[in-house]
Tab-separated table of C-alpha atoms in Angstrom:
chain	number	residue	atom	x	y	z
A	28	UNK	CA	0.000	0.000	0.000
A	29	UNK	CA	1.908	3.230	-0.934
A	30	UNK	CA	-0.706	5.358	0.775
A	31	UNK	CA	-2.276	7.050	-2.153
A	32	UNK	CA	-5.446	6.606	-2.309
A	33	UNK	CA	-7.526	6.648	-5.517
A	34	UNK	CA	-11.782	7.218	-6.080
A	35	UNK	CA	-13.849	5.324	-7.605
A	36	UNK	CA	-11.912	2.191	-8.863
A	37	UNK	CA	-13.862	1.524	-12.014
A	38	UNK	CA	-16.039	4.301	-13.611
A	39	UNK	CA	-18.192	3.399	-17.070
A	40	UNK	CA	-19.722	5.967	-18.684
A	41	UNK	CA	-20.886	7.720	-22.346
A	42	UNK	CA	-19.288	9.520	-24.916
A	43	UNK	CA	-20.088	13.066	-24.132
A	44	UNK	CA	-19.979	12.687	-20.814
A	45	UNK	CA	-18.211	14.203	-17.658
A	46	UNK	CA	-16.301	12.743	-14.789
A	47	UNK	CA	-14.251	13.532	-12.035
A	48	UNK	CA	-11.749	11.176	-10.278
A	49	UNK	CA	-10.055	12.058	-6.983
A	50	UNK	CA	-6.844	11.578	-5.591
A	51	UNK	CA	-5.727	11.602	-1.904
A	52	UNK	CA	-1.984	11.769	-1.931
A	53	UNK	CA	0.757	10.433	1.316
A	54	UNK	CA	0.493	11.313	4.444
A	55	UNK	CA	2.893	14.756	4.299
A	56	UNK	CA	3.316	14.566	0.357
A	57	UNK	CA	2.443	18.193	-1.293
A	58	UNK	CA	3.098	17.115	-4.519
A	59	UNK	CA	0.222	15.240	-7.092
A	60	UNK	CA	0.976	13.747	-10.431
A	61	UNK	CA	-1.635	12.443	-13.193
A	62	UNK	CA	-0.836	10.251	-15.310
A	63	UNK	CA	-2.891	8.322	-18.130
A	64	UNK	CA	-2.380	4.613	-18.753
A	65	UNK	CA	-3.263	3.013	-22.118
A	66	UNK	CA	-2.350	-0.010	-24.577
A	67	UNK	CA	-0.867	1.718	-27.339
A	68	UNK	CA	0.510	4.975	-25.441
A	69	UNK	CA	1.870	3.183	-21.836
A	70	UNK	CA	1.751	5.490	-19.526
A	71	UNK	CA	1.698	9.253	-19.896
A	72	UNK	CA	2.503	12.247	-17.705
A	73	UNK	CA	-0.724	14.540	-17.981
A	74	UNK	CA	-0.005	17.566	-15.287
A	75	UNK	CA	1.729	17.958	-11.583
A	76	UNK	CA	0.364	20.261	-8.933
A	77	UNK	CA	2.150	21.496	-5.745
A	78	UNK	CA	0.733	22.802	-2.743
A	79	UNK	CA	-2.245	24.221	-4.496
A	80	UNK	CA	-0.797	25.214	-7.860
A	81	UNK	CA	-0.227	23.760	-11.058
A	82	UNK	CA	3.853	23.237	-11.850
A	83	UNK	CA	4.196	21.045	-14.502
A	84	UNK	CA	1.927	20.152	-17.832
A	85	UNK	CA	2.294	17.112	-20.245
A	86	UNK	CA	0.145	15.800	-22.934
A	87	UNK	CA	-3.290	16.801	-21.096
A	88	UNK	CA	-5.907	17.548	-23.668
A	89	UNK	CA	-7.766	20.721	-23.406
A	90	UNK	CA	-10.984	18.909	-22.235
A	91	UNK	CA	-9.097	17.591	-19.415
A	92	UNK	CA	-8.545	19.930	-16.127
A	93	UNK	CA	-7.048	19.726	-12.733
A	94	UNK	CA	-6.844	21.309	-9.643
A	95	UNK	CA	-5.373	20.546	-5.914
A	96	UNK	CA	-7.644	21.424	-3.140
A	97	UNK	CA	-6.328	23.238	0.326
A	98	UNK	CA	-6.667	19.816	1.920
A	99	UNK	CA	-3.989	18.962	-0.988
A	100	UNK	CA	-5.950	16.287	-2.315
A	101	UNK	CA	-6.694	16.713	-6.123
A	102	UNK	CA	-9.353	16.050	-8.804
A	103	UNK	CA	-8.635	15.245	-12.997
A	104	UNK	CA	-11.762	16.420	-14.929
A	105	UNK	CA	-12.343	14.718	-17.828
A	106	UNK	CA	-15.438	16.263	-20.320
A	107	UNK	CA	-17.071	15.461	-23.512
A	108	UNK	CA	-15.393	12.138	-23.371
A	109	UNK	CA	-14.450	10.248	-26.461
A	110	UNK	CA	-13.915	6.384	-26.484
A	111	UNK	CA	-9.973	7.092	-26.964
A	112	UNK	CA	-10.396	8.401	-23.414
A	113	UNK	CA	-10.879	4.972	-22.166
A	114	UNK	CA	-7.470	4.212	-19.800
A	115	UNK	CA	-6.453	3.727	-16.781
A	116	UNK	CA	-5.664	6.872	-14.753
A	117	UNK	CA	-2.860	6.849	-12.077
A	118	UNK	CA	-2.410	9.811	-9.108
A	119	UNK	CA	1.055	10.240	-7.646
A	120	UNK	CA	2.534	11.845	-4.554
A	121	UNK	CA	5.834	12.977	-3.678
A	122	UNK	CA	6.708	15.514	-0.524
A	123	UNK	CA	8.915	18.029	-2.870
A	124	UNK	CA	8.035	20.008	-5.881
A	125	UNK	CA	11.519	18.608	-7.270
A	126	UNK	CA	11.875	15.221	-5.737
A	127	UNK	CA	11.381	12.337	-8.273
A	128	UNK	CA	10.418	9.750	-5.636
A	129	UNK	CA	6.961	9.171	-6.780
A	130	UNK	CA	4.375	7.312	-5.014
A	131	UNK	CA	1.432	5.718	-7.185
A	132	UNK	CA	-2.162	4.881	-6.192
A	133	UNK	CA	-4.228	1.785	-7.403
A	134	UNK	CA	-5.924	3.644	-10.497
A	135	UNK	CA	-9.212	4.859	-11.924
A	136	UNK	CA	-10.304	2.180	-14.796
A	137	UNK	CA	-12.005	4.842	-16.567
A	138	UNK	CA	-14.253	3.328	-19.397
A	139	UNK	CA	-16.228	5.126	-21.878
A	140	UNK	CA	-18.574	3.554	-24.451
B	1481	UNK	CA	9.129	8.746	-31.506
B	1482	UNK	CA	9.726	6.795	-27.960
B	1483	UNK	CA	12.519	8.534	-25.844
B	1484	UNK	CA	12.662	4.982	-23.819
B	1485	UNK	CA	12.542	1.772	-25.483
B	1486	UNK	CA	12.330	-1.543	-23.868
B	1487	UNK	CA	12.375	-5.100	-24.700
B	1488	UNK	CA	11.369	-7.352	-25.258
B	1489	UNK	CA	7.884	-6.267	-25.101
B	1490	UNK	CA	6.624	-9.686	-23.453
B	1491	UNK	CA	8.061	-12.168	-22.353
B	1492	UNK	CA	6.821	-15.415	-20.841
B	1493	UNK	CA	9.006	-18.166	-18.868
B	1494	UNK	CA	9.245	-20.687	-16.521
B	1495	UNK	CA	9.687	-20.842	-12.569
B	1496	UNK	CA	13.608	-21.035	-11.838
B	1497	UNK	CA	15.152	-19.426	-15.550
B	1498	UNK	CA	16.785	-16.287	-15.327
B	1499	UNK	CA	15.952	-13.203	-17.588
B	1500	UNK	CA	17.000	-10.005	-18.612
B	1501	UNK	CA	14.964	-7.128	-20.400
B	1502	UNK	CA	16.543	-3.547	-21.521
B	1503	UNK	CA	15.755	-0.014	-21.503
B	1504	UNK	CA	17.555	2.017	-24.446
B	1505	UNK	CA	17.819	5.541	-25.263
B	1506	UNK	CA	19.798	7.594	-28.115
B	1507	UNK	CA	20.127	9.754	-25.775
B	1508	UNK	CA	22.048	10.429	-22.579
B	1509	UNK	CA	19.835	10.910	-19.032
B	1510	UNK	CA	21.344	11.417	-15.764
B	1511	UNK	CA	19.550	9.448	-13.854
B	1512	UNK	CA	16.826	6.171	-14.531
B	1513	UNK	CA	14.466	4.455	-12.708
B	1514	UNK	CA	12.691	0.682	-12.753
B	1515	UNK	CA	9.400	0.355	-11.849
B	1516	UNK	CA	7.221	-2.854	-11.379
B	1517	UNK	CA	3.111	-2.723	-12.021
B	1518	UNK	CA	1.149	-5.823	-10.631
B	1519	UNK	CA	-2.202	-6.171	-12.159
B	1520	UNK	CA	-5.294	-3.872	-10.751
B	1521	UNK	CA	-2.369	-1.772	-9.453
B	1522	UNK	CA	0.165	1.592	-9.754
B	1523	UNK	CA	3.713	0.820	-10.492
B	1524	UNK	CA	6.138	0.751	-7.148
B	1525	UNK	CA	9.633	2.324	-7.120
B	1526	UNK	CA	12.371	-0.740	-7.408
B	1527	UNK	CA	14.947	1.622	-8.088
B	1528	UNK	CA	16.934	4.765	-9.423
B	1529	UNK	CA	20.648	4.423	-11.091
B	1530	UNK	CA	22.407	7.303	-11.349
B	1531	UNK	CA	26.141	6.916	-11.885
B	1532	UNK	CA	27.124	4.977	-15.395
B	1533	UNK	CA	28.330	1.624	-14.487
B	1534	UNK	CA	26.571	1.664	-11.796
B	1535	UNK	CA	25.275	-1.557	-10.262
B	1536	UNK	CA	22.451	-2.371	-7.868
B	1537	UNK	CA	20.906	-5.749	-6.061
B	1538	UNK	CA	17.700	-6.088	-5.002
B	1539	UNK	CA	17.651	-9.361	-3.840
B	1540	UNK	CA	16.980	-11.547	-7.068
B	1541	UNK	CA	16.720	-8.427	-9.229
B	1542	UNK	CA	20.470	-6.693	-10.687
B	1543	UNK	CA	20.209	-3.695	-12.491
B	1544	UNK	CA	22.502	-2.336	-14.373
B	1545	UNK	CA	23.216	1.624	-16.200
B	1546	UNK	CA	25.187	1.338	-18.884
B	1547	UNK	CA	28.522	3.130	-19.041
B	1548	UNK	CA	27.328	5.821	-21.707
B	1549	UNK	CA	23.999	6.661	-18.891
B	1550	UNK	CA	21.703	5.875	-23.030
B	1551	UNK	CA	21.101	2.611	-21.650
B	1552	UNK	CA	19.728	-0.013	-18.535
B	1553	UNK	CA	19.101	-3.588	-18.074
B	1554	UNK	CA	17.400	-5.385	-15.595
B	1555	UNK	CA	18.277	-9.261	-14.698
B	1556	UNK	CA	16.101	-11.848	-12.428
B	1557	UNK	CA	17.771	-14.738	-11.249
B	1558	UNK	CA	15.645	-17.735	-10.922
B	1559	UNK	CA	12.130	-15.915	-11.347
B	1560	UNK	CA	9.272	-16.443	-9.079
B	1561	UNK	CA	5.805	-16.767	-10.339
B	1562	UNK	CA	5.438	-13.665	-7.735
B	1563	UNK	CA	7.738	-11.264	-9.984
B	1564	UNK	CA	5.242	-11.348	-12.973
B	1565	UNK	CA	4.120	-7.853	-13.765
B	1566	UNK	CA	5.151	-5.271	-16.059
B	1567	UNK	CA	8.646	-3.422	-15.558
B	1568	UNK	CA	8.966	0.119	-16.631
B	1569	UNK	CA	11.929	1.997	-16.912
B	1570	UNK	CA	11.212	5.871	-16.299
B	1571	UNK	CA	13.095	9.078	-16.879
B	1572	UNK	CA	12.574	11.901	-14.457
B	1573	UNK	CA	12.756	14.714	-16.539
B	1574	UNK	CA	12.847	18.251	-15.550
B	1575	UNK	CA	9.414	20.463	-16.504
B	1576	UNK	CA	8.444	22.991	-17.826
B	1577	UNK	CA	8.302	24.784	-14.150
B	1578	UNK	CA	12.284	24.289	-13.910
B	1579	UNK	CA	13.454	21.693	-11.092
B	1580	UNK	CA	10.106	19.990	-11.558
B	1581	UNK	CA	10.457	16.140	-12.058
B	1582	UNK	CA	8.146	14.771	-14.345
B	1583	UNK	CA	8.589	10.637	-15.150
B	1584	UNK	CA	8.794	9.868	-18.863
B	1585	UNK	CA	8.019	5.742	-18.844
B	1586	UNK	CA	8.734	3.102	-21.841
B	1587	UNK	CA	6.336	0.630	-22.447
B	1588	UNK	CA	7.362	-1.463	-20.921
B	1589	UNK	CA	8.000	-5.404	-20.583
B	1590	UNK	CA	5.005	-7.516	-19.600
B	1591	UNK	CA	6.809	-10.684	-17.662
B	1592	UNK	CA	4.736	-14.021	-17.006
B	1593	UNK	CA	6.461	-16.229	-14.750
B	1594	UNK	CA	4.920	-19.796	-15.232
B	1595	UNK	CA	4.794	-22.395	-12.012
């Protein structure tokens, strides 16, 4: 158990839709990561936030968002979903803005059809 | 175009053999890290190489960075059904914020460890 914790597990849904999956990073980590998951891509950075703020973007689509909440926890919005969307979605902690000692959570299996 | 690559992309053995997979770059990185992924769950940490040549145990599990720091290998001596996952190799890669470390990942090997 690496202490992240990840909600819900699986989420099915339609194209068009709108979710929101949550992250609860370590105990003392300020750090979150998203990343995305899939077959033919592996897995893929998608946007870091520290303490509050957003410090690093990767490949994150412009229907995607993200924010980290006082409580530092953190949400990924994901809107008018396609079926390439379907992946699964990873949350990682770390306790520095620069350290590269990243802790991952179980995963959203995020299915759209 | 893949910054990591790693093979082979599965591979499938029995109890007791000993493997190796690879992680290869064209270009030089200062620092690499393995991952393993279990099924239904994130990857976990194994380990970070820094130095080239450098060497590191993990009980059944040597990996290796390669003298030019463009390339990594990982061996398993006498594999356990319970090391079957997928390995990743990562690079943590400064972002666009400046000292942030963001992980670039290969695809990884998919290892099946038969009984």
């Amino acid at each position: 158990d690496s202490g992240v914790t990840q909600t819900p597990k699986h989420l099915i849904t339609a194209t068009g839709q709108r979710v929101t999956l949550r992250c609860s990073p370590r105990s003392g980590d300020l750090s979150v990561y998203w990343y995305q998951q899939s077959l033919d891509q592996g897995l893929q950075f998608l946007i870091q936030y520290y303490n509050g703020e957003e410090r690093a973007k990767g490949n994150i689509l412009e229907r995607f968002s993200a924010q980290q909440f006082p409580d530092l926890h953190s949400e990924l919005n994901l809107s008018s979903l396609e079926l390439g969307d379907s992946a699964l979605y990873f949350c990682a902690s770390s306790v520095g803005v620069a350290a590269y000692e990243q802790y991952f959570g179980p995963g959203t299996r995020l299915t759209v059809t | 175009t893949q910054l990591l690559e790693q093979s082979p992309q599965f591979l499938s053995i029995q109890e007791g053999e000993n493997l190796t997979v690879y992680c290869n770059s064209s270009s030089v990185f200062s620092s690499l890290q393995w991952y393993r992924q279990e099924p239904g769950e994130g990857p976990v940490l194994l380990v970070t190489v820094v130095t080239g040549g450098e060497v590191k145990k993990l009980k059944r599990l040597t990996f290796q960075f390669g003298d030019a720091r463009k390339d990594s290998s990982l061996h398993i001596t006498a594999a356990q059904p319970g090391d079957t996952g997928l390995y990743l190799c990562a690079l943590p890669l400064t972002g666009s914020g400046g000292s942030n470390y963001k992980l670039t990942f290969g695809k990884g090997t998919l290892l099946t460890v038969n009984p």
